[in-house]
Amino acid sequence: MLTGLAIRNVVLIEQLILTFESGLTVLTGETGAGKSILLDALGLALGARSESGLVRSGASLAVVTAEFSLPEDHPALALLAEQGLQTGQNLILRRQVGSDGRSRAFVNDQPISIGLLRQLGDLLVEIEGQFEAHGLLDVATHRGHLDRFAALENHVARTRGAFAAWRKAKQEHAEAAALTDKARSEEEYLRHAVAELDLAAPKPGEEAELAAERARLSNREQALEALNGAISDLSGDRGTERSLASALRRLQRIQDKLGSEGESAVAALDRASIELTEGVASLQRLIASIDADPQRLEKLEERIYLLRDLARKHRTTPDGLSELHEELKKQLASLENQGGDIAKLREAEQKAREAYVAAAESLCKGRSRAIKFLEAAVRDELPPLKLERARFTVQLEKLDEPRWGEEGWDQISFVVSTNPGAPPAPIEQVASGGELARFMLALTVVLAGGQAAETLIFDEVDTGISGATATAVGERLKRLSEHFQMLVITHSPQVAALADQHWSVAKETFRNNAITTVTALDKRQRREEIARLLAGTTITDEARAAADKLLADAK
């Protein structure tokens, strides 16, 4: 609920600090005293449109701060959490408006957008009796109010889940169909590319191996000369191989006379002879491979150029050709299977749609049944509020399929006709200020408990009424104060007498400057204010006695 309101430099208000309680709070005062300015100031803190004209003359900045105490599960806290803003259960909204019209908003001293401030305001406070689409006047809220009145939350949840499943199935079908269409449009390219890569048969790391071999073959003559020279040095008439064999034979003849040291030496030379023989054989094989295919270098060049050309063509690297080849083969193979997959996805989408239709149809029937009860309940509230000639109607319209949503396919709107034979229309279009506020009061009484906002404000709900009608208005406001924090601007003594907290709004002049003041009235002051509301400018003893009776009856 709203616990505090601080206002500085807003029109006639120089500085005010107000503390609110639960229950019914009324504000009374002479016309023009500034009661509407209080609402304008609170509206700023709730995200209403700002104007430089709201800044008090001579001031550079108007500031309004509204403080709320909220339960842990309040949707305003969930909204802030979604925005990454962490707050406690005490919520402080602050709005600054400069004399140049520029505006800034804060929540618990964290800067936020005016749009977010407005969203928070709609969840915290509902102002009735204003000629703007707000609260129950906003047709976008009517479906939710009807659902809460009829206790259809579970039906709505099932419909929301069915809609999400249908939307997911539809998206999966659409994405698969789009991929298939794209693949089919590229089928000729895929077949050509796969055939080309099939023929080339690239292997990972092949280019590096070919390049190394090409580098070796590019120096063929020099390599052969070096290899033949090495073999000559190792195996010729004076080569190492022959010398090593001769030395080994000499030592083997006297090996038994050389002891252990000699045996180790003979063994080492024997190993060296074997390694040398194998090395010579390797060199001979290498010479043979270089000489085996005189056109090998040309073939290597052609293969390297082919791999690099394919890599450029497919925008990859030669080493990436093998992986690309496999991927393209998979895409081509999937074309033959996608027809069956698309059929399955189409069937899944159709089943999901049918499930949504069933849930939405059930929800629609529940709403249709609830409408007559809501209309009857509001109809019973209208005569005591001097609206006996008015007719309240709930219109239900089935939307076209493109407009179906997670809460079904029903468009719900509350409409009224204030005179017999007049066509029904939105409430704010056919009701005067006082009628509008009383219509909102009737609706709020019937729909009590369905609003997210815990604070309700009624602006001059008693305009143009008196006597029994004013008493009926007061009784309903008092009844609502059991569920909501109620703030009521009133000229009715019957309403004022029922208040738990009573403030008087007045306009005073200091140093030729008009200033709006707000005073919390004690028991004696309340009696005088209610007597003033009864008698006018001159308060009589009879008016005081009538005020005493109203206060006594209110207990």
Tab-separated table of N, CA and C in Angstrom, residues 134-243:
chain	number	residue	atom	x	y	z
A	134	HIS	N	-7.475	4.107	-18.052
A	134	HIS	CA	-6.653	3.682	-16.917
A	134	HIS	C	-7.479	2.740	-16.073
A	135	GLY	N	-6.844	1.729	-15.519
A	135	GLY	CA	-7.558	0.813	-14.655
A	135	GLY	C	-8.699	0.131	-15.381
A	136	LEU	N	-9.877	0.152	-14.791
A	136	LEU	CA	-11.042	-0.513	-15.373
A	136	LEU	C	-11.517	0.155	-16.659
A	137	LEU	N	-11.050	1.364	-16.935
A	137	LEU	CA	-11.418	2.014	-18.193
A	137	LEU	C	-10.598	1.481	-19.365
A	138	ASP	N	-9.530	0.800	-19.083
A	138	ASP	CA	-8.675	0.244	-20.124
A	138	ASP	C	-9.242	-1.108	-20.559
A	139	VAL	N	-9.726	-1.176	-21.804
A	139	VAL	CA	-10.374	-2.406	-22.276
A	139	VAL	C	-9.421	-3.595	-22.250
A	140	ALA	N	-8.121	-3.336	-22.276
A	140	ALA	CA	-7.153	-4.429	-22.247
A	140	ALA	C	-7.196	-5.186	-20.923
A	141	THR	N	-7.757	-4.571	-19.872
A	141	THR	CA	-7.817	-5.241	-18.566
A	141	THR	C	-9.112	-6.022	-18.372
A	142	HIS	N	-10.081	-5.829	-19.255
A	142	HIS	CA	-11.415	-6.387	-18.998
A	142	HIS	C	-11.428	-7.911	-19.009
A	143	ARG	N	-10.691	-8.518	-19.923
A	143	ARG	CA	-10.665	-9.976	-19.993
A	143	ARG	C	-10.105	-10.567	-18.698
A	144	GLY	N	-9.021	-9.976	-18.202
A	144	GLY	CA	-8.430	-10.468	-16.966
A	144	GLY	C	-9.376	-10.316	-15.784
A	145	HIS	N	-10.115	-9.179	-15.731
A	145	HIS	CA	-11.072	-8.974	-14.642
A	145	HIS	C	-12.185	-10.018	-14.697
A	146	LEU	N	-12.688	-10.307	-15.893
A	146	LEU	CA	-13.742	-11.321	-16.030
A	146	LEU	C	-13.219	-12.693	-15.603
A	147	ASP	N	-11.998	-13.028	-16.010
A	147	ASP	CA	-11.433	-14.334	-15.658
A	147	ASP	C	-11.268	-14.484	-14.155
A	148	ARG	N	-10.812	-13.420	-13.490
A	148	ARG	CA	-10.653	-13.501	-12.030
A	148	ARG	C	-12.016	-13.565	-11.336
A	149	PHE	N	-12.994	-12.810	-11.849
A	149	PHE	CA	-14.341	-12.859	-11.283
A	149	PHE	C	-14.913	-14.268	-11.371
A	150	ALA	N	-14.655	-14.962	-12.490
A	150	ALA	CA	-15.215	-16.294	-12.717
A	150	ALA	C	-14.294	-17.406	-12.233
A	151	ALA	N	-13.157	-17.037	-11.603
A	151	ALA	CA	-12.191	-18.038	-11.114
A	151	ALA	C	-11.748	-18.970	-12.245
A	152	LEU	N	-11.388	-18.377	-13.381
A	152	LEU	CA	-10.977	-19.156	-14.549
A	152	LEU	C	-9.457	-19.225	-14.699
A	153	GLU	N	-8.728	-18.922	-13.630
A	153	GLU	CA	-7.266	-18.872	-13.749
A	153	GLU	C	-6.669	-20.189	-14.232
A	154	ASN	N	-7.213	-21.315	-13.776
A	154	ASN	CA	-6.681	-22.610	-14.215
A	154	ASN	C	-6.950	-22.836	-15.699
A	155	HIS	N	-8.142	-22.436	-16.161
A	155	HIS	CA	-8.457	-22.548	-17.581
A	155	HIS	C	-7.505	-21.684	-18.411
A	156	VAL	N	-7.230	-20.474	-17.907
A	156	VAL	CA	-6.310	-19.572	-18.609
A	156	VAL	C	-4.914	-20.186	-18.670
A	157	ALA	N	-4.472	-20.791	-17.564
A	157	ALA	CA	-3.142	-21.405	-17.529
A	157	ALA	C	-3.050	-22.547	-18.538
A	158	ARG	N	-4.105	-23.367	-18.635
A	158	ARG	CA	-4.089	-24.462	-19.619
A	158	ARG	C	-4.057	-23.915	-21.036
A	159	THR	N	-4.820	-22.869	-21.279
A	159	THR	CA	-4.831	-22.263	-22.618
A	159	THR	C	-3.475	-21.655	-22.947
A	160	ARG	N	-2.875	-21.026	-21.953
A	160	ARG	CA	-1.554	-20.425	-22.173
A	160	ARG	C	-0.525	-21.507	-22.518
A	161	GLY	N	-0.570	-22.619	-21.795
A	161	GLY	CA	0.354	-23.714	-22.087
A	161	GLY	C	0.116	-24.322	-23.452
A	162	ALA	N	-1.176	-24.496	-23.834
A	162	ALA	CA	-1.496	-25.057	-25.150
A	162	ALA	C	-1.059	-24.114	-26.263
A	163	PHE	N	-1.200	-22.816	-26.025
A	163	PHE	CA	-0.784	-21.847	-27.039
A	163	PHE	C	0.731	-21.879	-27.227
A	164	ALA	N	1.464	-21.983	-26.119
A	164	ALA	CA	2.934	-22.041	-26.203
A	164	ALA	C	3.375	-23.291	-26.965
A	165	ALA	N	2.705	-24.432	-26.699
A	165	ALA	CA	3.059	-25.672	-27.404
A	165	ALA	C	2.734	-25.561	-28.888
A	166	TRP	N	1.608	-24.961	-29.200
A	166	TRP	CA	1.222	-24.779	-30.615
A	166	TRP	C	2.202	-23.858	-31.330
A	167	ARG	N	2.557	-22.768	-30.656
A	167	ARG	CA	3.496	-21.816	-31.270
A	167	ARG	C	4.853	-22.472	-31.525
A	168	LYS	N	5.298	-23.311	-30.563
A	168	LYS	CA	6.582	-24.004	-30.740
A	168	LYS	C	6.511	-24.984	-31.905
A	169	ALA	N	5.412	-25.763	-31.971
A	169	ALA	CA	5.264	-26.732	-33.065
A	169	ALA	C	5.178	-26.020	-34.413
A	170	LYS	N	4.485	-24.906	-34.434
A	170	LYS	CA	4.364	-24.132	-35.679
A	170	LYS	C	5.722	-23.604	-36.116
A	171	GLN	N	6.500	-23.124	-35.159
A	171	GLN	CA	7.829	-22.590	-35.480
A	171	GLN	C	8.754	-23.689	-35.992
A	172	GLU	N	8.712	-24.869	-35.334
A	172	GLU	CA	9.568	-25.974	-35.768
A	172	GLU	C	9.196	-26.430	-37.172
A	173	HIS	N	7.905	-26.490	-37.459
A	173	HIS	CA	7.452	-26.873	-38.801
A	173	HIS	C	7.910	-25.851	-39.835
A	174	ALA	N	7.720	-24.565	-39.498
A	174	ALA	CA	8.095	-23.504	-40.433
A	174	ALA	C	9.595	-23.496	-40.705
A	175	GLU	N	10.384	-23.673	-39.643
A	175	GLU	CA	11.841	-23.652	-39.816
A	175	GLU	C	12.302	-24.844	-40.654
A	176	ALA	N	11.733	-26.016	-40.384
A	176	ALA	CA	12.109	-27.203	-41.163
A	176	ALA	C	11.702	-27.049	-42.620
A	177	ALA	N	10.506	-26.512	-42.855
A	177	ALA	CA	10.044	-26.305	-44.232
A	177	ALA	C	10.937	-25.307	-44.958
A	178	ALA	N	11.337	-24.248	-44.252
A	178	ALA	CA	12.217	-23.249	-44.868
A	178	ALA	C	13.567	-23.856	-45.225
A	179	LEU	N	14.096	-24.678	-44.319
A	179	LEU	CA	15.380	-25.330	-44.603
A	179	LEU	C	15.267	-26.282	-45.794
A	180	THR	N	14.138	-27.002	-45.853
A	180	THR	CA	13.931	-27.927	-46.971
A	180	THR	C	13.828	-27.171	-48.291
A	181	ASP	N	13.073	-26.079	-48.270
A	181	ASP	CA	12.936	-25.278	-49.492
A	181	ASP	C	14.288	-24.746	-49.940
A	182	LYS	N	15.065	-24.291	-48.959
A	182	LYS	CA	16.396	-23.770	-49.299
A	182	LYS	C	17.278	-24.885	-49.855
A	183	ALA	N	17.201	-26.055	-49.204
A	183	ALA	CA	18.029	-27.177	-49.662
A	183	ALA	C	17.625	-27.613	-51.066
A	184	ARG	N	16.326	-27.649	-51.313
A	184	ARG	CA	15.870	-28.072	-52.651
A	184	ARG	C	16.269	-27.057	-53.715
A	185	SER	N	16.252	-25.808	-53.357
A	185	SER	CA	16.679	-24.794	-54.326
A	185	SER	C	18.172	-24.912	-54.624
A	186	GLU	N	18.919	-25.525	-53.714
A	186	GLU	CA	20.364	-25.678	-53.892
A	186	GLU	C	20.738	-27.122	-54.252
A	187	GLU	N	19.712	-27.944	-54.558
A	187	GLU	CA	19.970	-29.362	-54.782
A	187	GLU	C	20.938	-29.584	-55.949
A	188	GLU	N	20.745	-28.842	-57.022
A	188	GLU	CA	21.618	-29.022	-58.191
A	188	GLU	C	23.060	-28.700	-57.819
A	189	TYR	N	23.204	-27.606	-57.053
A	189	TYR	CA	24.548	-27.244	-56.612
A	189	TYR	C	25.144	-28.345	-55.731
A	190	LEU	N	24.330	-28.878	-54.801
A	190	LEU	CA	24.817	-29.920	-53.900
A	190	LEU	C	25.285	-31.145	-54.673
A	191	ARG	N	24.479	-31.561	-55.637
A	191	ARG	CA	24.836	-32.761	-56.403
A	191	ARG	C	26.134	-32.547	-57.174
A	192	HIS	N	26.268	-31.376	-57.774
A	192	HIS	CA	27.493	-31.079	-58.518
A	192	HIS	C	28.703	-31.032	-57.587
A	193	ALA	N	28.536	-30.368	-56.437
A	193	ALA	CA	29.660	-30.220	-55.508
A	193	ALA	C	30.082	-31.568	-54.939
A	194	VAL	N	29.102	-32.414	-54.574
A	194	VAL	CA	29.424	-33.726	-54.017
A	194	VAL	C	30.133	-34.586	-55.062
A	195	ALA	N	29.639	-34.543	-56.319
A	195	ALA	CA	30.275	-35.326	-57.384
A	195	ALA	C	31.712	-34.861	-57.610
A	196	GLU	N	31.910	-33.585	-57.583
A	196	GLU	CA	33.245	-33.013	-57.792
A	196	GLU	C	34.196	-33.439	-56.665
A	197	LEU	N	33.696	-33.387	-55.434
A	197	LEU	CA	34.533	-33.775	-54.300
A	197	LEU	C	34.707	-35.294	-54.221
A	198	ASP	N	33.682	-36.026	-54.665
A	198	ASP	CA	33.848	-37.480	-54.751
A	198	ASP	C	35.029	-37.818	-55.648
A	199	LEU	N	35.100	-37.129	-56.791
A	199	LEU	CA	36.161	-37.377	-57.763
A	199	LEU	C	37.532	-36.988	-57.196
A	200	ALA	N	37.554	-35.869	-56.479
A	200	ALA	CA	38.834	-35.399	-55.931
A	200	ALA	C	39.258	-36.207	-54.716
A	201	ALA	N	38.296	-36.692	-53.936
A	201	ALA	CA	38.566	-37.490	-52.728
A	201	ALA	C	39.636	-36.864	-51.839
A	202	PRO	N	39.450	-35.628	-51.370
A	202	PRO	CA	40.470	-34.971	-50.534
A	202	PRO	C	40.604	-35.665	-49.179
A	203	LYS	N	41.835	-35.565	-48.644
A	203	LYS	CA	42.107	-36.178	-47.340
A	203	LYS	C	42.692	-35.113	-46.414
A	204	PRO	N	42.430	-35.203	-45.133
A	204	PRO	CA	43.004	-34.233	-44.189
A	204	PRO	C	44.529	-34.304	-44.201
A	205	GLY	N	45.185	-33.161	-44.232
A	205	GLY	CA	46.642	-33.105	-44.192
A	205	GLY	C	47.322	-33.434	-45.508
A	206	GLU	N	46.534	-33.691	-46.549
A	206	GLU	CA	47.120	-34.117	-47.821
A	206	GLU	C	47.966	-33.022	-48.443
A	207	GLU	N	47.523	-31.803	-48.398
A	207	GLU	CA	48.253	-30.716	-49.053
A	207	GLU	C	49.668	-30.591	-48.482
A	208	ALA	N	49.791	-30.676	-47.156
A	208	ALA	CA	51.109	-30.535	-46.536
A	208	ALA	C	52.051	-31.660	-46.987
A	209	GLU	N	51.517	-32.873	-47.058
A	209	GLU	CA	52.342	-34.002	-47.504
A	209	GLU	C	52.783	-33.817	-48.951
A	210	LEU	N	51.868	-33.382	-49.807
A	210	LEU	CA	52.194	-33.173	-51.221
A	210	LEU	C	53.213	-32.055	-51.387
A	211	ALA	N	53.051	-31.005	-50.607
A	211	ALA	CA	53.984	-29.879	-50.708
A	211	ALA	C	55.386	-30.297	-50.299
A	212	ALA	N	55.470	-31.124	-49.280
A	212	ALA	CA	56.788	-31.591	-48.841
A	212	ALA	C	57.443	-32.442	-49.921
A	213	GLU	N	56.665	-33.340	-50.522
A	213	GLU	CA	57.217	-34.190	-51.583
A	213	GLU	C	57.604	-33.357	-52.794
A	214	ARG	N	56.769	-32.357	-53.098
A	214	ARG	CA	57.102	-31.504	-54.243
A	214	ARG	C	58.411	-30.766	-54.006
A	215	ALA	N	58.606	-30.291	-52.789
A	215	ALA	CA	59.846	-29.575	-52.482
A	215	ALA	C	61.053	-30.482	-52.677
A	216	ARG	N	60.876	-31.760	-52.298
A	216	ARG	CA	61.974	-32.717	-52.462
A	216	ARG	C	62.244	-33.001	-53.940
A	217	LEU	N	61.184	-33.211	-54.717
A	217	LEU	CA	61.355	-33.541	-56.132
A	217	LEU	C	61.811	-32.336	-56.955
A	218	SER	N	61.519	-31.156	-56.462
A	218	SER	CA	61.928	-29.958	-57.203
A	218	SER	C	63.456	-29.844	-57.259
A	219	ASN	N	64.150	-30.502	-56.355
A	219	ASN	CA	65.615	-30.485	-56.325
A	219	ASN	C	66.153	-31.883	-56.649
A	220	ARG	N	65.568	-32.557	-57.655
A	220	ARG	CA	65.848	-33.956	-57.971
A	220	ARG	C	67.331	-34.193	-58.275
A	221	GLU	N	67.896	-33.397	-59.171
A	221	GLU	CA	69.279	-33.622	-59.600
A	221	GLU	C	70.232	-33.467	-58.434
A	222	GLN	N	69.995	-32.424	-57.678
A	222	GLN	CA	70.870	-32.176	-56.532
A	222	GLN	C	70.727	-33.301	-55.510
A	223	ALA	N	69.494	-33.770	-55.316
A	223	ALA	CA	69.260	-34.846	-54.355
A	223	ALA	C	69.923	-36.143	-54.809
A	224	LEU	N	69.764	-36.469	-56.115
A	224	LEU	CA	70.371	-37.714	-56.617
A	224	LEU	C	71.883	-37.670	-56.482
A	225	GLU	N	72.462	-36.522	-56.780
A	225	GLU	CA	73.920	-36.397	-56.676
A	225	GLU	C	74.379	-36.621	-55.236
A	226	ALA	N	73.648	-36.009	-54.314
A	226	ALA	CA	74.033	-36.151	-52.904
A	226	ALA	C	73.825	-37.577	-52.423
A	227	LEU	N	72.729	-38.192	-52.845
A	227	LEU	CA	72.437	-39.557	-52.409
A	227	LEU	C	73.468	-40.547	-52.967
A	228	ASN	N	73.769	-40.426	-54.275
A	228	ASN	CA	74.759	-41.329	-54.884
A	228	ASN	C	76.140	-41.134	-54.251
A	229	GLY	N	76.495	-39.891	-53.983
A	229	GLY	CA	77.784	-39.635	-53.341
A	229	GLY	C	77.862	-40.269	-51.970
A	230	ALA	N	76.708	-40.143	-51.229
A	230	ALA	CA	76.682	-40.727	-49.885
A	230	ALA	C	76.843	-42.229	-49.955
A	231	ILE	N	76.178	-42.887	-50.902
A	231	ILE	CA	76.284	-44.352	-51.041
A	231	ILE	C	77.708	-44.747	-51.430
A	232	SER	N	78.318	-43.930	-52.310
A	232	SER	CA	79.710	-44.213	-52.711
A	232	SER	C	80.642	-44.144	-51.510
A	233	ASP	N	80.414	-43.115	-50.680
A	233	ASP	CA	81.263	-42.972	-49.489
A	233	ASP	C	81.076	-44.139	-48.526
A	234	LEU	N	79.871	-44.659	-48.487
A	234	LEU	CA	79.581	-45.713	-47.516
A	234	LEU	C	79.871	-47.109	-48.056
A	235	SER	N	79.664	-47.315	-49.404
A	235	SER	CA	79.721	-48.692	-49.927
A	235	SER	C	80.771	-48.906	-51.032
A	236	GLY	N	81.501	-47.897	-51.345
A	236	GLY	CA	82.482	-48.064	-52.417
A	236	GLY	C	83.667	-48.930	-51.975
A	237	ASP	N	84.683	-49.019	-52.918
A	237	ASP	CA	85.852	-49.852	-52.609
A	237	ASP	C	86.525	-49.393	-51.332
A	238	ARG	N	86.518	-48.110	-51.102
A	238	ARG	CA	87.112	-47.582	-49.867
A	238	ARG	C	86.039	-47.049	-48.904
A	239	GLY	N	84.845	-47.530	-49.096
A	239	GLY	CA	83.741	-47.016	-48.291
A	239	GLY	C	83.759	-47.513	-46.861
A	240	THR	N	82.967	-46.846	-46.078
A	240	THR	CA	82.878	-47.163	-44.639
A	240	THR	C	82.371	-48.570	-44.411
A	241	GLU	N	81.440	-48.994	-45.261
A	241	GLU	CA	80.837	-50.319	-45.074
A	241	GLU	C	81.913	-51.409	-45.188
A	242	ARG	N	82.767	-51.304	-46.228
A	242	ARG	CA	83.810	-52.325	-46.419
A	242	ARG	C	84.856	-52.251	-45.307
A	243	SER	N	85.225	-51.038	-44.937
A	243	SER	CA	86.241	-50.879	-43.872
A	243	SER	C	85.729	-51.434	-42.558
